[in-house]
Amino acid sequence: MPENSEPRRSLLIIGGAEDKIGRVTILRRFVRLAGGRKSNIVVIPTASSLASEVIEVYSTVFSRLGCPEVSSVDPQTRLESSSPELVERIDNATGVFISGGNQLKLSQLIVGTPLGDAMLRAYERGAVIAGTSAGASIMSQFMISMGEEGVTPRQRSSQLTQGLGLVPGVIIDQHFDQRSRYGRLLSLVAGSPSLLGMGIDEDTAAEITNGHEMTIVGSGAVFIVDARRAQTDAHEARRDAPLLVTGAVVHSLPYGATFDLTTATLTDFVEQNADVAVTAAKDQHDTATAAAALRH
Amino acid sequence: MPENSEPRRSLLIIGGAEDKIGRVTILRRFVRLAGGRKSNIVVIPTASSLASEVIEVYSTVFSRLGCPEVSSVDPQTRLESSSPELVERIDNATGVFISGGNQLKLSQLIVGTPLGDAMLRAYERGAVIAGTSAGASIMSQFMISMGEEGVTPRQRSSQLTQGLGLVPGVIIDQHFDQRSRYGRLLSLVAGSPSLLGMGIDEDTAAEITNGHEMTIVGSGAVFIVDARRAQTDAHEARRDAPLLVTGAVVHSLPYGATFDLTTATLTDFVEQNADVAVTAAKDQHDTATAAAALRH
């Protein structure tokens, strides 16, 4: 990298339940972004009620993938999140991994503390910040929590809390397909139409570069809803009522898609799940043979 | 109605599990559209494996709502669907009600038979045609069936079969919120982008007048997806792969919304679920008081 260039800023936002045993596609990508054999990774298991298991699992996976140094930071109070020792750990990291669990615990214990600030600094200087499940949602400025399953948007079916702010204009939801969270995401976007809604499936990640270029990693899809030109009744509908949302634009993006979050448009797509039928191949062969024959 | 005017054509397409005991909003609307005390209603329970219970329940409800004449037509073979007696029953009806069950049984036994033709004739002369659940889906020309729950569209997660064709340009799915059918509907629309996708919640109906004016009846919402300007990879993705669908426009429409199916736009909305906060009312009062005081 030339000395005077801006660092490449990277986020890896995972919808939960990423593969840890098979091809480990997403976690492998994280390790690569963190610098591989030169990485220094910090795991934050604070959202989880099983912190020691979380540390054990991710340390093992990251070590197997070649990371020389994996440590953890697990504050239990906001005071602990001011500890210079924990802050220094983040300041030295090339990758930070936020586990799943209860994202409200992360807002309570980390957002707005010196530890949270250190994570923002780490991101700005080019360390990759990754989070899965709760660790994904906390990355947004307006963080989603609570809410029922289902596809129909209902008034006050979910809520917003302050998140880390690594992704300012996007509400990030996870386990999207598996827990059917379309309705709750749409209900929040209906109330705050200038925020994009992003729903990430399990074993799937949105990799965001420099704050706006998104590519997809993993086996599922990333869903985007853009309600900036939509009309809704979210300012007046009663609690639990189905909401009017008309004219929202949606995108379902699998591996191979590149999407710009500023313009909310697909910028590239390379089919990764092709099923070129035998007949199609045969047709091509027939055409090529005929073309060759006709040339003589 | 002036003698030379076209009859008003009405469909009542119900997402299943409509209320039969409480306020009976949707079935009441059906009876009204069928002519109330002057109605002649035919129930088609053929999709159900509990035909006699279906007949009993709907006959009781419709009679309580003032219908003088309720009968049933329940063909078990395509030959029976050619029976002049059954056809005559439909020819004399002012309302036809198609029950839930297995919609593939309806395609097998009714679509393309004299009985099916009689239903199309009945619709054209102004009898209301209603259907719930399977009876809703069979109304479309391209009928959805099968498919998993979930919100991510996947290749070949659902299938199309020939339906009655009362609604030519729309694929109709039901139990939409309750069975989380967003993904399967989107996957079919991705493959056939000129068809609108319509998902109807339980205890909710799309009332369609003259083939394109839609209003909503009941407690849930009607979802519309318009993929006519979307880009997808449905022509090449392998089976079960998450599909690329980018730029589809969606609408979630509760009671109070009027929507034009030809232009796929909201044409009117009257809030029916308002929760006018006390503070808002107080603000208005304050403003009115101040305005009055300032005039003196």
PDB file of C-alpha atoms in Angstrom, chain A residues 5-266:
ATOM      1  CA  SER A   5      -3.128   6.223   0.687  1.00  0.00           C
ATOM      2  CA  GLU A   6      -6.105   5.903   3.012  1.00  0.00           C
ATOM      3  CA  PRO A   7      -6.319   2.525   4.777  1.00  0.00           C
ATOM      4  CA  ARG A   8      -8.847   0.101   3.351  1.00  0.00           C
ATOM      5  CA  ARG A   9     -11.684  -0.106   5.875  1.00  0.00           C
ATOM      6  CA  SER A  10     -13.314  -3.537   6.226  1.00  0.00           C
ATOM      7  CA  LEU A  11     -16.332  -4.926   7.990  1.00  0.00           C
ATOM      8  CA  LEU A  12     -17.495  -8.538   7.908  1.00  0.00           C
ATOM      9  CA  ILE A  13     -21.083  -8.679   9.120  1.00  0.00           C
ATOM     10  CA  ILE A  14     -22.292 -12.256   9.647  1.00  0.00           C
ATOM     11  CA  GLY A  15     -25.891 -13.445   9.981  1.00  0.00           C
ATOM     12  CA  GLY A  16     -25.088 -16.002  12.694  1.00  0.00           C
ATOM     13  CA  ALA A  17     -24.384 -19.763  12.642  1.00  0.00           C
ATOM     14  CA  GLU A  18     -21.404 -19.433  10.297  1.00  0.00           C
ATOM     15  CA  ASP A  19     -19.720 -22.729   9.436  1.00  0.00           C
ATOM     16  CA  LYS A  20     -16.927 -23.530  11.932  1.00  0.00           C
ATOM     17  CA  ILE A  21     -16.150 -27.131  10.975  1.00  0.00           C
ATOM     18  CA  GLY A  22     -16.476 -27.609   7.194  1.00  0.00           C
ATOM     19  CA  ARG A  23     -15.041 -25.216   4.602  1.00  0.00           C
ATOM     20  CA  VAL A  24     -15.130 -22.368   7.155  1.00  0.00           C
ATOM     21  CA  THR A  25     -15.551 -19.909   4.274  1.00  0.00           C
ATOM     22  CA  ILE A  26     -16.575 -16.868   6.283  1.00  0.00           C
ATOM     23  CA  LEU A  27     -14.162 -17.221   9.207  1.00  0.00           C
ATOM     24  CA  ARG A  28     -11.375 -17.943   6.712  1.00  0.00           C
ATOM     25  CA  ARG A  29     -12.251 -14.672   4.987  1.00  0.00           C
ATOM     26  CA  PHE A  30     -12.085 -12.876   8.348  1.00  0.00           C
ATOM     27  CA  VAL A  31      -8.635 -14.262   9.096  1.00  0.00           C
ATOM     28  CA  ARG A  32      -7.420 -13.271   5.647  1.00  0.00           C
ATOM     29  CA  LEU A  33      -8.742  -9.699   6.071  1.00  0.00           C
ATOM     30  CA  ALA A  34      -7.067  -9.561   9.505  1.00  0.00           C
ATOM     31  CA  GLY A  35      -3.658 -10.393   8.006  1.00  0.00           C
ATOM     32  CA  GLY A  36      -3.499 -14.196   8.281  1.00  0.00           C
ATOM     33  CA  ARG A  37      -0.135 -15.285   9.694  1.00  0.00           C
ATOM     34  CA  LYS A  38       0.583 -11.689  10.686  1.00  0.00           C
ATOM     35  CA  SER A  39      -2.759 -11.146  12.407  1.00  0.00           C
ATOM     36  CA  ASN A  40      -3.520 -10.178  15.974  1.00  0.00           C
ATOM     37  CA  ILE A  41      -7.136 -11.053  16.677  1.00  0.00           C
ATOM     38  CA  VAL A  42      -9.281 -10.053  19.638  1.00  0.00           C
ATOM     39  CA  VAL A  43     -12.523 -11.935  20.329  1.00  0.00           C
ATOM     40  CA  ILE A  44     -15.298 -10.088  22.212  1.00  0.00           C
ATOM     41  CA  PRO A  45     -17.640 -12.741  23.686  1.00  0.00           C
ATOM     42  CA  THR A  46     -19.546 -10.269  25.884  1.00  0.00           C
ATOM     43  CA  ALA A  47     -22.952 -10.723  24.235  1.00  0.00           C
ATOM     44  CA  SER A  48     -22.909 -14.437  24.996  1.00  0.00           C
ATOM     45  CA  SER A  49     -23.850 -16.169  28.232  1.00  0.00           C
ATOM     46  CA  LEU A  50     -21.283 -18.843  27.364  1.00  0.00           C
ATOM     47  CA  ALA A  51     -18.255 -16.578  27.021  1.00  0.00           C
ATOM     48  CA  SER A  52     -15.614 -19.205  27.798  1.00  0.00           C
ATOM     49  CA  GLU A  53     -17.009 -21.637  25.193  1.00  0.00           C
ATOM     50  CA  VAL A  54     -17.176 -18.799  22.660  1.00  0.00           C
ATOM     51  CA  ILE A  55     -13.518 -17.927  23.292  1.00  0.00           C
ATOM     52  CA  GLU A  56     -12.504 -21.569  23.066  1.00  0.00           C
ATOM     53  CA  VAL A  57     -14.327 -22.206  19.777  1.00  0.00           C
ATOM     54  CA  TYR A  58     -13.150 -19.094  17.936  1.00  0.00           C
ATOM     55  CA  SER A  59      -9.589 -19.310  19.289  1.00  0.00           C
ATOM     56  CA  THR A  60      -9.356 -22.872  18.027  1.00  0.00           C
ATOM     57  CA  VAL A  61     -10.770 -22.031  14.589  1.00  0.00           C
ATOM     58  CA  PHE A  62      -8.620 -18.906  14.144  1.00  0.00           C
ATOM     59  CA  SER A  63      -5.477 -20.738  15.281  1.00  0.00           C
ATOM     60  CA  ARG A  64      -6.173 -23.582  12.847  1.00  0.00           C
ATOM     61  CA  LEU A  65      -6.505 -20.964  10.121  1.00  0.00           C
ATOM     62  CA  GLY A  66      -3.008 -19.736  10.948  1.00  0.00           C
ATOM     63  CA  CYS A  67      -3.503 -16.822  13.365  1.00  0.00           C
ATOM     64  CA  PRO A  68      -0.451 -16.512  15.611  1.00  0.00           C
ATOM     65  CA  GLU A  69      -2.194 -14.445  18.278  1.00  0.00           C
ATOM     66  CA  VAL A  70      -5.788 -14.657  19.522  1.00  0.00           C
ATOM     67  CA  SER A  71      -6.897 -13.047  22.764  1.00  0.00           C
ATOM     68  CA  SER A  72     -10.218 -11.948  24.216  1.00  0.00           C
ATOM     69  CA  VAL A  73     -11.739  -8.850  25.765  1.00  0.00           C
ATOM     70  CA  ASP A  74     -14.824  -9.406  27.905  1.00  0.00           C
ATOM     71  CA  PRO A  75     -15.934  -6.375  29.959  1.00  0.00           C
ATOM     72  CA  GLN A  76     -18.717  -6.951  32.488  1.00  0.00           C
ATOM     73  CA  THR A  77     -19.359  -3.296  33.367  1.00  0.00           C
ATOM     74  CA  ARG A  78     -18.999   0.061  31.590  1.00  0.00           C
ATOM     75  CA  LEU A  79     -16.170   0.836  34.025  1.00  0.00           C
ATOM     76  CA  GLU A  80     -14.243  -2.191  32.781  1.00  0.00           C
ATOM     77  CA  SER A  81     -14.814  -0.891  29.243  1.00  0.00           C
ATOM     78  CA  SER A  82     -12.709   2.135  30.233  1.00  0.00           C
ATOM     79  CA  SER A  83      -9.742  -0.037  31.227  1.00  0.00           C
ATOM     80  CA  PRO A  84      -6.573   1.116  29.389  1.00  0.00           C
ATOM     81  CA  GLU A  85      -5.438  -2.490  29.213  1.00  0.00           C
ATOM     82  CA  LEU A  86      -8.523  -3.599  27.255  1.00  0.00           C
ATOM     83  CA  VAL A  87      -8.336  -0.479  25.080  1.00  0.00           C
ATOM     84  CA  GLU A  88      -4.697  -1.189  24.282  1.00  0.00           C
ATOM     85  CA  ARG A  89      -5.591  -4.752  23.278  1.00  0.00           C
ATOM     86  CA  ILE A  90      -7.990  -3.345  20.658  1.00  0.00           C
ATOM     87  CA  ASP A  91      -5.486  -0.674  19.618  1.00  0.00           C
ATOM     88  CA  ASN A  92      -3.007  -3.419  18.746  1.00  0.00           C
ATOM     89  CA  ALA A  93      -5.476  -5.719  16.988  1.00  0.00           C
ATOM     90  CA  THR A  94      -5.593  -6.293  13.246  1.00  0.00           C
ATOM     91  CA  GLY A  95      -8.985  -7.965  13.593  1.00  0.00           C
ATOM     92  CA  VAL A  96     -11.821  -7.785  16.135  1.00  0.00           C
ATOM     93  CA  PHE A  97     -14.502 -10.493  16.258  1.00  0.00           C
ATOM     94  CA  ILE A  98     -17.760  -9.812  18.150  1.00  0.00           C
ATOM     95  CA  SER A  99     -19.696 -12.967  19.055  1.00  0.00           C
ATOM     96  CA  GLY A 100     -23.426 -13.616  19.114  1.00  0.00           C
ATOM     97  CA  GLY A 101     -25.717 -13.461  22.147  1.00  0.00           C
ATOM     98  CA  ASN A 102     -27.753 -10.513  23.416  1.00  0.00           C
ATOM     99  CA  GLN A 103     -26.981  -7.351  21.460  1.00  0.00           C
ATOM    100  CA  LEU A 104     -28.560  -5.151  24.148  1.00  0.00           C
ATOM    101  CA  LYS A 105     -25.736  -6.259  26.449  1.00  0.00           C
ATOM    102  CA  LEU A 106     -23.292  -4.838  23.906  1.00  0.00           C
ATOM    103  CA  SER A 107     -25.142  -1.483  23.798  1.00  0.00           C
ATOM    104  CA  GLN A 108     -25.172  -1.421  27.589  1.00  0.00           C
ATOM    105  CA  LEU A 109     -21.529  -2.348  28.140  1.00  0.00           C
ATOM    106  CA  ILE A 110     -19.565  -1.117  25.121  1.00  0.00           C
ATOM    107  CA  VAL A 111     -21.292   1.585  23.044  1.00  0.00           C
ATOM    108  CA  GLY A 112     -19.930   5.024  23.935  1.00  0.00           C
ATOM    109  CA  THR A 113     -17.127   3.706  26.177  1.00  0.00           C
ATOM    110  CA  PRO A 114     -13.361   3.969  25.543  1.00  0.00           C
ATOM    111  CA  LEU A 115     -13.494   0.328  24.401  1.00  0.00           C
ATOM    112  CA  GLY A 116     -16.203   1.181  21.865  1.00  0.00           C
ATOM    113  CA  ASP A 117     -14.169   4.191  20.717  1.00  0.00           C
ATOM    114  CA  ALA A 118     -11.113   1.951  20.309  1.00  0.00           C
ATOM    115  CA  MET A 119     -13.154  -0.288  17.992  1.00  0.00           C
ATOM    116  CA  LEU A 120     -14.083   2.700  15.834  1.00  0.00           C
ATOM    117  CA  ARG A 121     -10.405   3.751  15.742  1.00  0.00           C
ATOM    118  CA  ALA A 122      -9.350   0.215  14.842  1.00  0.00           C
ATOM    119  CA  TYR A 123     -11.816   0.239  11.945  1.00  0.00           C
ATOM    120  CA  GLU A 124     -10.567   3.604  10.689  1.00  0.00           C
ATOM    121  CA  ARG A 125      -6.941   2.497  10.723  1.00  0.00           C
ATOM    122  CA  GLY A 126      -7.743  -0.622   8.692  1.00  0.00           C
ATOM    123  CA  ALA A 127      -8.305  -3.435  11.198  1.00  0.00           C
ATOM    124  CA  VAL A 128     -11.219  -5.640  10.124  1.00  0.00           C
ATOM    125  CA  ILE A 129     -14.210  -5.613  12.457  1.00  0.00           C
ATOM    126  CA  ALA A 130     -16.365  -8.731  12.257  1.00  0.00           C
ATOM    127  CA  GLY A 131     -19.496  -9.643  14.160  1.00  0.00           C
ATOM    128  CA  THR A 132     -21.926 -12.519  14.035  1.00  0.00           C
ATOM    129  CA  SER A 133     -25.605 -12.475  15.050  1.00  0.00           C
ATOM    130  CA  ALA A 134     -25.797  -9.950  17.946  1.00  0.00           C
ATOM    131  CA  GLY A 135     -22.263  -8.930  16.974  1.00  0.00           C
ATOM    132  CA  ALA A 136     -23.575  -8.071  13.509  1.00  0.00           C
ATOM    133  CA  SER A 137     -26.505  -5.942  14.684  1.00  0.00           C
ATOM    134  CA  ILE A 138     -24.395  -3.895  17.103  1.00  0.00           C
ATOM    135  CA  MET A 139     -22.350  -2.543  14.177  1.00  0.00           C
ATOM    136  CA  SER A 140     -25.165  -0.304  12.958  1.00  0.00           C
ATOM    137  CA  GLN A 141     -25.801   3.148  14.396  1.00  0.00           C
ATOM    138  CA  PHE A 142     -29.476   2.298  14.887  1.00  0.00           C
ATOM    139  CA  MET A 143     -29.538  -1.236  16.238  1.00  0.00           C
ATOM    140  CA  ILE A 144     -32.527  -3.566  15.916  1.00  0.00           C
ATOM    141  CA  SER A 145     -33.615  -5.804  18.781  1.00  0.00           C
ATOM    142  CA  MET A 146     -36.634  -7.787  19.928  1.00  0.00           C
ATOM    143  CA  GLY A 147     -39.499  -8.594  17.588  1.00  0.00           C
ATOM    144  CA  GLU A 148     -41.676 -11.449  16.398  1.00  0.00           C
ATOM    145  CA  GLU A 149     -41.151 -13.718  13.406  1.00  0.00           C
ATOM    146  CA  GLY A 150     -43.223 -13.182  10.272  1.00  0.00           C
ATOM    147  CA  VAL A 151     -43.285 -11.333   6.978  1.00  0.00           C
ATOM    148  CA  THR A 152     -46.024  -8.748   7.548  1.00  0.00           C
ATOM    149  CA  PRO A 153     -44.660  -5.480   9.014  1.00  0.00           C
ATOM    150  CA  ARG A 154     -46.510  -4.535  12.209  1.00  0.00           C
ATOM    151  CA  GLN A 155     -46.374  -1.315  14.193  1.00  0.00           C
ATOM    152  CA  ARG A 156     -43.882  -1.368  17.075  1.00  0.00           C
ATOM    153  CA  SER A 157     -43.044  -5.017  16.475  1.00  0.00           C
ATOM    154  CA  SER A 158     -39.375  -4.238  17.054  1.00  0.00           C
ATOM    155  CA  GLN A 159     -37.222  -1.508  18.574  1.00  0.00           C
ATOM    156  CA  LEU A 160     -34.129   0.580  17.949  1.00  0.00           C
ATOM    157  CA  THR A 161     -31.244   1.125  20.374  1.00  0.00           C
ATOM    158  CA  GLN A 162     -27.952   2.909  19.850  1.00  0.00           C
ATOM    159  CA  GLY A 163     -25.305   0.701  18.257  1.00  0.00           C
ATOM    160  CA  LEU A 164     -21.575   1.164  17.594  1.00  0.00           C
ATOM    161  CA  GLY A 165     -22.135   3.291  14.479  1.00  0.00           C
ATOM    162  CA  LEU A 166     -19.682   1.483  12.204  1.00  0.00           C
ATOM    163  CA  VAL A 167     -22.489   1.365   9.622  1.00  0.00           C
ATOM    164  CA  PRO A 168     -24.358   4.657   9.969  1.00  0.00           C
ATOM    165  CA  GLY A 169     -27.204   4.466   7.434  1.00  0.00           C
ATOM    166  CA  VAL A 170     -28.208   0.810   7.733  1.00  0.00           C
ATOM    167  CA  ILE A 171     -30.254  -1.277  10.191  1.00  0.00           C
ATOM    168  CA  ILE A 172     -28.693  -4.748  10.338  1.00  0.00           C
ATOM    169  CA  ASP A 173     -30.767  -7.824  11.156  1.00  0.00           C
ATOM    170  CA  GLN A 174     -29.500 -11.422  11.267  1.00  0.00           C
ATOM    171  CA  HIS A 175     -30.736 -15.046  11.159  1.00  0.00           C
ATOM    172  CA  PHE A 176     -32.909 -13.378   8.536  1.00  0.00           C
ATOM    173  CA  ASP A 177     -34.320 -16.288   6.547  1.00  0.00           C
ATOM    174  CA  GLN A 178     -34.156 -18.822   9.367  1.00  0.00           C
ATOM    175  CA  ARG A 179     -36.137 -16.650  11.814  1.00  0.00           C
ATOM    176  CA  SER A 180     -38.296 -14.966   9.186  1.00  0.00           C
ATOM    177  CA  ARG A 181     -37.432 -11.406  10.158  1.00  0.00           C
ATOM    178  CA  TYR A 182     -38.669  -9.631   7.039  1.00  0.00           C
ATOM    179  CA  GLY A 183     -41.664  -8.081   8.833  1.00  0.00           C
ATOM    180  CA  ARG A 184     -39.782  -6.676  11.814  1.00  0.00           C
ATOM    181  CA  LEU A 185     -37.059  -5.162   9.629  1.00  0.00           C
ATOM    182  CA  LEU A 186     -39.617  -3.579   7.306  1.00  0.00           C
ATOM    183  CA  SER A 187     -41.540  -2.119  10.258  1.00  0.00           C
ATOM    184  CA  LEU A 188     -38.453  -0.233  11.478  1.00  0.00           C
ATOM    185  CA  VAL A 189     -37.516   0.990   8.016  1.00  0.00           C
ATOM    186  CA  ALA A 190     -41.110   2.176   7.544  1.00  0.00           C
ATOM    187  CA  GLY A 191     -40.631   4.467  10.549  1.00  0.00           C
ATOM    188  CA  SER A 192     -37.129   5.609   9.520  1.00  0.00           C
ATOM    189  CA  PRO A 193     -37.267   5.518   5.721  1.00  0.00           C
ATOM    190  CA  SER A 194     -33.839   7.042   5.144  1.00  0.00           C
ATOM    191  CA  LEU A 195     -32.170   4.020   6.772  1.00  0.00           C
ATOM    192  CA  LEU A 196     -31.599   0.987   4.569  1.00  0.00           C
ATOM    193  CA  GLY A 197     -32.722  -2.315   6.035  1.00  0.00           C
ATOM    194  CA  MET A 198     -30.248  -5.197   5.759  1.00  0.00           C
ATOM    195  CA  GLY A 199     -31.176  -8.790   6.645  1.00  0.00           C
ATOM    196  CA  ILE A 200     -28.384 -11.368   6.642  1.00  0.00           C
ATOM    197  CA  ASP A 201     -29.026 -15.120   6.485  1.00  0.00           C
ATOM    198  CA  GLU A 202     -27.205 -17.622   8.656  1.00  0.00           C
ATOM    199  CA  ASP A 203     -23.781 -18.771   7.369  1.00  0.00           C
ATOM    200  CA  THR A 204     -23.711 -15.637   5.219  1.00  0.00           C
ATOM    201  CA  ALA A 205     -21.783 -12.389   5.538  1.00  0.00           C
ATOM    202  CA  ALA A 206     -21.897  -8.905   4.109  1.00  0.00           C
ATOM    203  CA  GLU A 207     -18.338  -7.744   3.538  1.00  0.00           C
ATOM    204  CA  ILE A 208     -18.346  -3.953   3.414  1.00  0.00           C
ATOM    205  CA  THR A 209     -15.307  -2.109   2.106  1.00  0.00           C
ATOM    206  CA  ASN A 210     -14.767   1.607   2.678  1.00  0.00           C
ATOM    207  CA  GLY A 211     -18.241   2.011   4.107  1.00  0.00           C
ATOM    208  CA  HIS A 212     -20.295   1.336   1.002  1.00  0.00           C
ATOM    209  CA  GLU A 213     -19.033  -1.439  -1.328  1.00  0.00           C
ATOM    210  CA  MET A 214     -20.727  -4.661  -0.272  1.00  0.00           C
ATOM    211  CA  THR A 215     -19.960  -8.186  -1.444  1.00  0.00           C
ATOM    212  CA  ILE A 216     -21.545 -11.393  -0.187  1.00  0.00           C
ATOM    213  CA  VAL A 217     -19.730 -14.364   1.361  1.00  0.00           C
ATOM    214  CA  GLY A 218     -21.301 -17.688   2.363  1.00  0.00           C
ATOM    215  CA  SER A 219     -24.202 -19.956   1.533  1.00  0.00           C
ATOM    216  CA  GLY A 220     -27.279 -17.712   1.956  1.00  0.00           C
ATOM    217  CA  ALA A 221     -28.326 -14.241   0.845  1.00  0.00           C
ATOM    218  CA  VAL A 222     -28.249 -10.668   2.080  1.00  0.00           C
ATOM    219  CA  PHE A 223     -31.564  -8.871   1.800  1.00  0.00           C
ATOM    220  CA  ILE A 224     -31.757  -5.088   1.352  1.00  0.00           C
ATOM    221  CA  VAL A 225     -34.914  -2.985   1.649  1.00  0.00           C
ATOM    222  CA  ASP A 226     -34.816   0.621   0.473  1.00  0.00           C
ATOM    223  CA  ALA A 227     -37.900   2.530   1.626  1.00  0.00           C
ATOM    224  CA  ARG A 228     -36.584   6.001   0.819  1.00  0.00           C
ATOM    225  CA  ARG A 229     -39.286   6.533  -1.787  1.00  0.00           C
ATOM    226  CA  ALA A 230     -41.942   4.472  -0.031  1.00  0.00           C
ATOM    227  CA  GLN A 231     -45.133   5.714   1.583  1.00  0.00           C
ATOM    228  CA  THR A 232     -46.104   4.337   4.991  1.00  0.00           C
ATOM    229  CA  ASP A 233     -48.505   4.965   7.863  1.00  0.00           C
ATOM    230  CA  ALA A 234     -45.900   4.282  10.572  1.00  0.00           C
ATOM    231  CA  HIS A 235     -46.534   7.743  12.083  1.00  0.00           C
ATOM    232  CA  GLU A 236     -50.123   6.949  12.973  1.00  0.00           C
ATOM    233  CA  ALA A 237     -50.872   3.231  12.987  1.00  0.00           C
ATOM    234  CA  ARG A 238     -51.750   1.688  16.320  1.00  0.00           C
ATOM    235  CA  ARG A 239     -49.522  -0.871  18.038  1.00  0.00           C
ATOM    236  CA  ASP A 240     -49.445  -4.317  16.349  1.00  0.00           C
ATOM    237  CA  ALA A 241     -51.504  -3.112  13.361  1.00  0.00           C
ATOM    238  CA  PRO A 242     -50.216  -4.281   9.956  1.00  0.00           C
ATOM    239  CA  LEU A 243     -48.402  -1.321   8.409  1.00  0.00           C
ATOM    240  CA  LEU A 244     -48.941   0.270   5.035  1.00  0.00           C
ATOM    241  CA  VAL A 245     -45.630   0.222   3.155  1.00  0.00           C
ATOM    242  CA  THR A 246     -45.954   0.945  -0.553  1.00  0.00           C
ATOM    243  CA  GLY A 247     -43.171   1.376  -3.082  1.00  0.00           C
ATOM    244  CA  ALA A 248     -40.216  -0.018  -1.133  1.00  0.00           C
ATOM    245  CA  VAL A 249     -37.472  -1.506  -3.313  1.00  0.00           C
ATOM    246  CA  VAL A 250     -35.959  -4.857  -2.318  1.00  0.00           C
ATOM    247  CA  HIS A 251     -32.836  -6.787  -3.248  1.00  0.00           C
ATOM    248  CA  SER A 252     -31.962 -10.391  -2.432  1.00  0.00           C
ATOM    249  CA  LEU A 253     -28.215 -10.792  -2.965  1.00  0.00           C
ATOM    250  CA  PRO A 254     -26.369 -14.128  -3.011  1.00  0.00           C
ATOM    251  CA  TYR A 255     -22.633 -14.872  -3.283  1.00  0.00           C
ATOM    252  CA  GLY A 256     -21.331 -13.200  -6.424  1.00  0.00           C
ATOM    253  CA  ALA A 257     -23.249  -9.932  -6.029  1.00  0.00           C
ATOM    254  CA  THR A 258     -21.595  -6.547  -5.462  1.00  0.00           C
ATOM    255  CA  PHE A 259     -23.865  -3.830  -4.159  1.00  0.00           C
ATOM    256  CA  ASP A 260     -23.302  -0.138  -3.425  1.00  0.00           C
ATOM    257  CA  LEU A 261     -24.941   0.890  -0.135  1.00  0.00           C
ATOM    258  CA  THR A 262     -24.821   4.613  -0.967  1.00  0.00           C
ATOM    259  CA  THR A 263     -26.799   4.328  -4.188  1.00  0.00           C
ATOM    260  CA  ALA A 264     -28.565   1.097  -3.121  1.00  0.00           C
ATOM    261  CA  THR A 265     -27.893  -0.529  -6.483  1.00  0.00           C
ATOM    262  CA  LEU A 266     -26.303  -3.734  -7.725  1.00  0.00           C
TER     263      LEU A 266
END
